[in-house]
């Protein structure tokens, strides 16, 4: 579509998952600057989410803002790694990189974040935007206790979690 290059994650990553998810949430509103926190999950994670994102009013401005946060210590901002999103009806940004939102998306944002210790790969809308960054936690000896937070949007925005699943990955299965 529009000469897009789609870069989805390798399907074989699903074979590295634990059979049971660590976290599974379906059909839950997530609004009003709320914080969802899941601690001590591990340093190899596969996070998949489908979110319904809408503004409640035009006073919210053109973009909905929220983020996924990886952390080693939730109280130490130096141990946080944020994956920020800004979404409008026709476009979005992950970090500062744009990606298109189409009418056929029906206000749904599909996110997949794969964490392999100090590398964080983010895939948006099935690969319309793929982003890979290194994460160097100051307390890397505690990296296996990494957790995930979702930092909610401002008050005038509605985010509905259709699905959120977090699986632990096992690098030893690669061999």
mmCIF file of C-alpha atoms in Angstrom:
data_model
loop_
_atom_site.group_PDB
_atom_site.id
_atom_site.type_symbol
_atom_site.label_atom_id
_atom_site.label_comp_id
_atom_site.label_asym_id
_atom_site.label_seq_id
_atom_site.Cartn_x
_atom_site.Cartn_y
_atom_site.Cartn_z
ATOM 1 C CA UNK A 1 0.000 0.000 0.000
ATOM 2 C CA UNK A 2 1.488 3.344 -1.064
ATOM 3 C CA UNK A 3 4.771 1.536 -1.789
ATOM 4 C CA UNK A 4 5.169 0.636 1.884
ATOM 5 C CA UNK A 5 7.859 -1.695 3.029
ATOM 6 C CA UNK A 6 6.406 -3.976 5.677
ATOM 7 C CA UNK A 7 8.867 -5.479 8.156
ATOM 8 C CA UNK A 8 7.087 -7.888 10.505
ATOM 9 C CA UNK A 9 8.964 -9.845 13.166
ATOM 10 C CA UNK A 10 10.141 -13.323 12.230
ATOM 11 C CA UNK A 11 7.319 -15.844 12.754
ATOM 12 C CA UNK A 12 9.832 -18.199 14.416
ATOM 13 C CA UNK A 13 9.911 -15.912 17.471
ATOM 14 C CA UNK A 14 6.578 -17.416 18.543
ATOM 15 C CA UNK A 15 8.418 -20.746 18.915
ATOM 16 C CA UNK A 16 10.586 -19.209 21.649
ATOM 17 C CA UNK A 17 7.602 -18.351 23.857
ATOM 18 C CA UNK A 18 6.508 -20.053 27.030
ATOM 19 C CA UNK A 19 3.253 -21.850 26.389
ATOM 20 C CA UNK A 20 1.383 -19.792 28.988
ATOM 21 C CA UNK A 21 1.570 -15.973 28.928
ATOM 22 C CA UNK A 22 2.863 -14.097 31.968
ATOM 23 C CA UNK A 23 0.192 -11.426 31.434
ATOM 24 C CA UNK A 24 -3.072 -11.585 29.505
ATOM 25 C CA UNK A 25 -5.592 -8.753 29.461
ATOM 26 C CA UNK A 26 -8.621 -8.454 27.175
ATOM 27 C CA UNK A 27 -11.319 -5.833 26.729
ATOM 28 C CA UNK A 28 -10.267 -3.372 29.396
ATOM 29 C CA UNK A 29 -10.470 0.436 29.347
ATOM 30 C CA UNK A 30 -7.233 2.230 30.076
ATOM 31 C CA UNK A 31 -7.754 5.944 30.575
ATOM 32 C CA UNK A 32 -7.045 9.027 32.631
ATOM 33 C CA UNK A 33 -3.273 8.979 33.089
ATOM 34 C CA UNK A 34 -3.374 5.529 34.637
ATOM 35 C CA UNK A 35 -0.377 3.277 35.080
ATOM 36 C CA UNK A 36 -0.454 -0.489 34.590
ATOM 37 C CA UNK A 37 2.587 -2.206 35.986
ATOM 38 C CA UNK A 38 3.828 -5.781 35.684
ATOM 39 C CA UNK A 39 7.066 -6.335 37.596
ATOM 40 C CA UNK A 40 9.864 -8.908 37.500
ATOM 41 C CA UNK A 41 8.878 -10.611 34.234
ATOM 42 C CA UNK A 42 12.374 -11.296 32.860
ATOM 43 C CA UNK A 43 14.771 -9.879 30.290
ATOM 44 C CA UNK A 44 13.503 -11.773 27.228
ATOM 45 C CA UNK A 45 9.915 -10.796 26.479
ATOM 46 C CA UNK A 46 7.417 -10.763 23.638
ATOM 47 C CA UNK A 47 4.780 -8.081 24.213
ATOM 48 C CA UNK A 48 1.775 -7.951 21.880
ATOM 49 C CA UNK A 49 -1.029 -5.448 22.178
ATOM 50 C CA UNK A 50 -4.023 -4.318 20.174
ATOM 51 C CA UNK A 51 -5.347 -0.994 21.417
ATOM 52 C CA UNK A 52 -8.367 1.032 20.386
ATOM 53 C CA UNK A 53 -7.249 4.686 20.514
ATOM 54 C CA UNK A 54 -9.653 7.654 20.331
ATOM 55 C CA UNK A 55 -9.818 11.245 21.476
ATOM 56 C CA UNK A 56 -12.746 12.052 23.764
ATOM 57 C CA UNK A 57 -12.828 15.671 22.623
ATOM 58 C CA UNK A 58 -11.149 18.004 20.148
ATOM 59 C CA UNK A 59 -9.542 19.824 23.093
ATOM 60 C CA UNK A 60 -7.236 16.806 23.413
ATOM 61 C CA UNK A 61 -5.167 18.151 20.525
ATOM 62 C CA UNK A 62 -4.285 16.289 17.353
ATOM 63 C CA UNK A 63 -2.434 13.374 18.995
ATOM 64 C CA UNK A 64 -3.089 10.737 21.624
ATOM 65 C CA UNK A 65 0.054 10.173 23.716
ATOM 66 C CA UNK A 66 0.921 7.127 25.830
ATOM 67 C CA UNK A 67 3.861 4.768 26.202
ATOM 68 C CA UNK A 68 5.101 1.333 27.022
ATOM 69 C CA UNK A 69 7.925 1.372 29.564
ATOM 70 C CA UNK A 70 10.486 -1.294 30.343
ATOM 71 C CA UNK A 71 12.072 -0.958 33.749
ATOM 72 C CA UNK A 72 14.441 -2.716 36.091
ATOM 73 C CA UNK A 73 13.550 -0.572 39.105
ATOM 74 C CA UNK A 74 10.173 1.204 38.817
ATOM 75 C CA UNK A 75 11.334 3.929 41.217
ATOM 76 C CA UNK A 76 14.583 4.681 39.358
ATOM 77 C CA UNK A 77 13.948 6.747 36.197
ATOM 78 C CA UNK A 78 17.479 5.904 35.037
ATOM 79 C CA UNK A 79 16.425 2.265 34.656
ATOM 80 C CA UNK A 80 13.424 3.111 32.431
ATOM 81 C CA UNK A 81 13.295 2.574 28.682
ATOM 82 C CA UNK A 82 10.231 4.205 27.139
ATOM 83 C CA UNK A 83 8.566 3.328 23.843
ATOM 84 C CA UNK A 84 6.443 6.462 23.318
ATOM 85 C CA UNK A 85 3.493 6.717 20.928
ATOM 86 C CA UNK A 86 1.649 9.676 19.428
ATOM 87 C CA UNK A 87 -1.425 8.696 17.409
ATOM 88 C CA UNK A 88 -3.834 10.758 15.288
ATOM 89 C CA UNK A 89 -6.646 9.516 13.025
ATOM 90 C CA UNK A 90 -4.349 9.380 9.967
ATOM 91 C CA UNK A 91 -0.807 9.013 11.301
ATOM 92 C CA UNK A 92 1.232 7.993 14.255
ATOM 93 C CA UNK A 93 4.712 8.188 15.668
ATOM 94 C CA UNK A 94 6.740 5.672 17.626
ATOM 95 C CA UNK A 95 9.739 7.465 19.108
ATOM 96 C CA UNK A 96 10.065 10.178 16.417
ATOM 97 C CA UNK A 97 9.419 7.876 13.464
ATOM 98 C CA UNK A 98 6.124 8.318 11.570
ATOM 99 C CA UNK A 99 3.841 5.545 10.383
ATOM 100 C CA UNK A 100 0.510 5.769 8.540
ATOM 101 C CA UNK A 101 -2.851 5.040 10.109
ATOM 102 C CA UNK A 102 -5.510 4.080 7.572
ATOM 103 C CA UNK A 103 -9.271 4.243 7.773
ATOM 104 C CA UNK A 104 -9.320 0.449 7.574
ATOM 105 C CA UNK A 105 -7.352 0.345 10.867
ATOM 106 C CA UNK A 106 -10.567 1.459 12.624
ATOM 107 C CA UNK A 107 -8.610 3.369 15.295
ATOM 108 C CA UNK A 108 -6.767 0.185 16.272
ATOM 109 C CA UNK A 109 -3.076 0.235 17.029
ATOM 110 C CA UNK A 110 -1.221 -3.075 16.880
ATOM 111 C CA UNK A 111 2.082 -3.103 18.728
ATOM 112 C CA UNK A 112 4.641 -5.831 19.210
ATOM 113 C CA UNK A 113 7.714 -5.238 21.352
ATOM 114 C CA UNK A 114 10.374 -7.923 21.520
ATOM 115 C CA UNK A 115 12.954 -7.606 24.268
ATOM 116 C CA UNK A 116 16.153 -9.642 24.178
ATOM 117 C CA UNK A 117 18.071 -8.467 27.247
ATOM 118 C CA UNK A 118 19.498 -5.152 26.025
ATOM 119 C CA UNK A 119 17.869 -4.958 22.572
ATOM 120 C CA UNK A 120 14.310 -3.688 22.137
ATOM 121 C CA UNK A 121 12.575 -4.195 18.792
ATOM 122 C CA UNK A 122 9.262 -2.462 18.189
ATOM 123 C CA UNK A 123 6.867 -3.358 15.371
ATOM 124 C CA UNK A 124 3.827 -1.179 14.705
ATOM 125 C CA UNK A 125 0.775 -2.068 12.601
ATOM 126 C CA UNK A 126 2.191 -5.425 11.557
ATOM 127 C CA UNK A 127 5.501 -3.948 10.468
ATOM 128 C CA UNK A 128 4.563 -0.602 8.883
ATOM 129 C CA UNK A 129 7.185 0.767 11.205
ATOM 130 C CA UNK A 130 9.946 -1.341 12.725
ATOM 131 C CA UNK A 131 12.383 0.109 15.191
ATOM 132 C CA UNK A 132 15.336 -1.436 17.009
ATOM 133 C CA UNK A 133 17.287 0.171 19.847
ATOM 134 C CA UNK A 134 19.737 -0.858 22.518
ATOM 135 C CA UNK A 135 18.809 -0.518 26.176
ATOM 136 C CA UNK A 136 21.584 -0.170 28.707
ATOM 137 C CA UNK A 137 20.159 -0.304 32.221
ATOM 138 C CA UNK A 138 22.456 1.153 34.894
ATOM 139 C CA UNK A 139 21.706 -1.847 37.100
ATOM 140 C CA UNK A 140 22.198 -4.476 34.373
ATOM 141 C CA UNK A 141 22.970 -7.183 36.945
ATOM 142 C CA UNK A 142 19.233 -7.065 37.783
ATOM 143 C CA UNK A 143 18.089 -7.177 34.157
ATOM 144 C CA UNK A 144 16.370 -10.536 34.655
ATOM 145 C CA UNK A 145 13.881 -8.751 36.921
ATOM 146 C CA UNK A 146 12.744 -6.395 34.146
ATOM 147 C CA UNK A 147 9.117 -5.345 34.206
ATOM 148 C CA UNK A 148 6.692 -3.631 31.858
ATOM 149 C CA UNK A 149 4.463 -0.624 32.442
ATOM 150 C CA UNK A 150 1.886 1.028 30.261
ATOM 151 C CA UNK A 151 1.687 4.721 31.041
ATOM 152 C CA UNK A 152 -1.798 5.949 30.274
ATOM 153 C CA UNK A 153 -2.924 8.830 28.127
ATOM 154 C CA UNK A 154 -4.022 12.289 29.188
ATOM 155 C CA UNK A 155 -7.541 12.798 30.533
ATOM 156 C CA UNK A 156 -9.213 13.714 27.251
ATOM 157 C CA UNK A 157 -8.216 10.506 25.505
ATOM 158 C CA UNK A 158 -9.686 7.025 25.487
ATOM 159 C CA UNK A 159 -7.522 3.937 25.109
ATOM 160 C CA UNK A 160 -9.166 0.548 25.244
ATOM 161 C CA UNK A 161 -6.992 -2.553 25.538
ATOM 162 C CA UNK A 162 -8.523 -5.127 23.218
ATOM 163 C CA UNK A 163 -5.671 -7.563 23.841
ATOM 164 C CA UNK A 164 -2.411 -7.414 25.761
ATOM 165 C CA UNK A 165 -0.293 -10.542 26.033
ATOM 166 C CA UNK A 166 3.219 -10.767 27.451
ATOM 167 C CA UNK A 167 5.167 -13.975 26.949
ATOM 168 C CA UNK A 168 8.543 -14.897 28.336
ATOM 169 C CA UNK A 169 11.016 -15.899 25.608
ATOM 170 C CA UNK A 170 13.752 -18.478 26.013
ATOM 171 C CA UNK A 171 16.984 -17.819 24.145
ATOM 172 C CA UNK A 172 18.105 -21.382 24.926
ATOM 173 C CA UNK A 173 15.414 -22.651 22.523
ATOM 174 C CA UNK A 174 17.304 -20.975 19.654
ATOM 175 C CA UNK A 175 20.088 -23.535 19.707
#
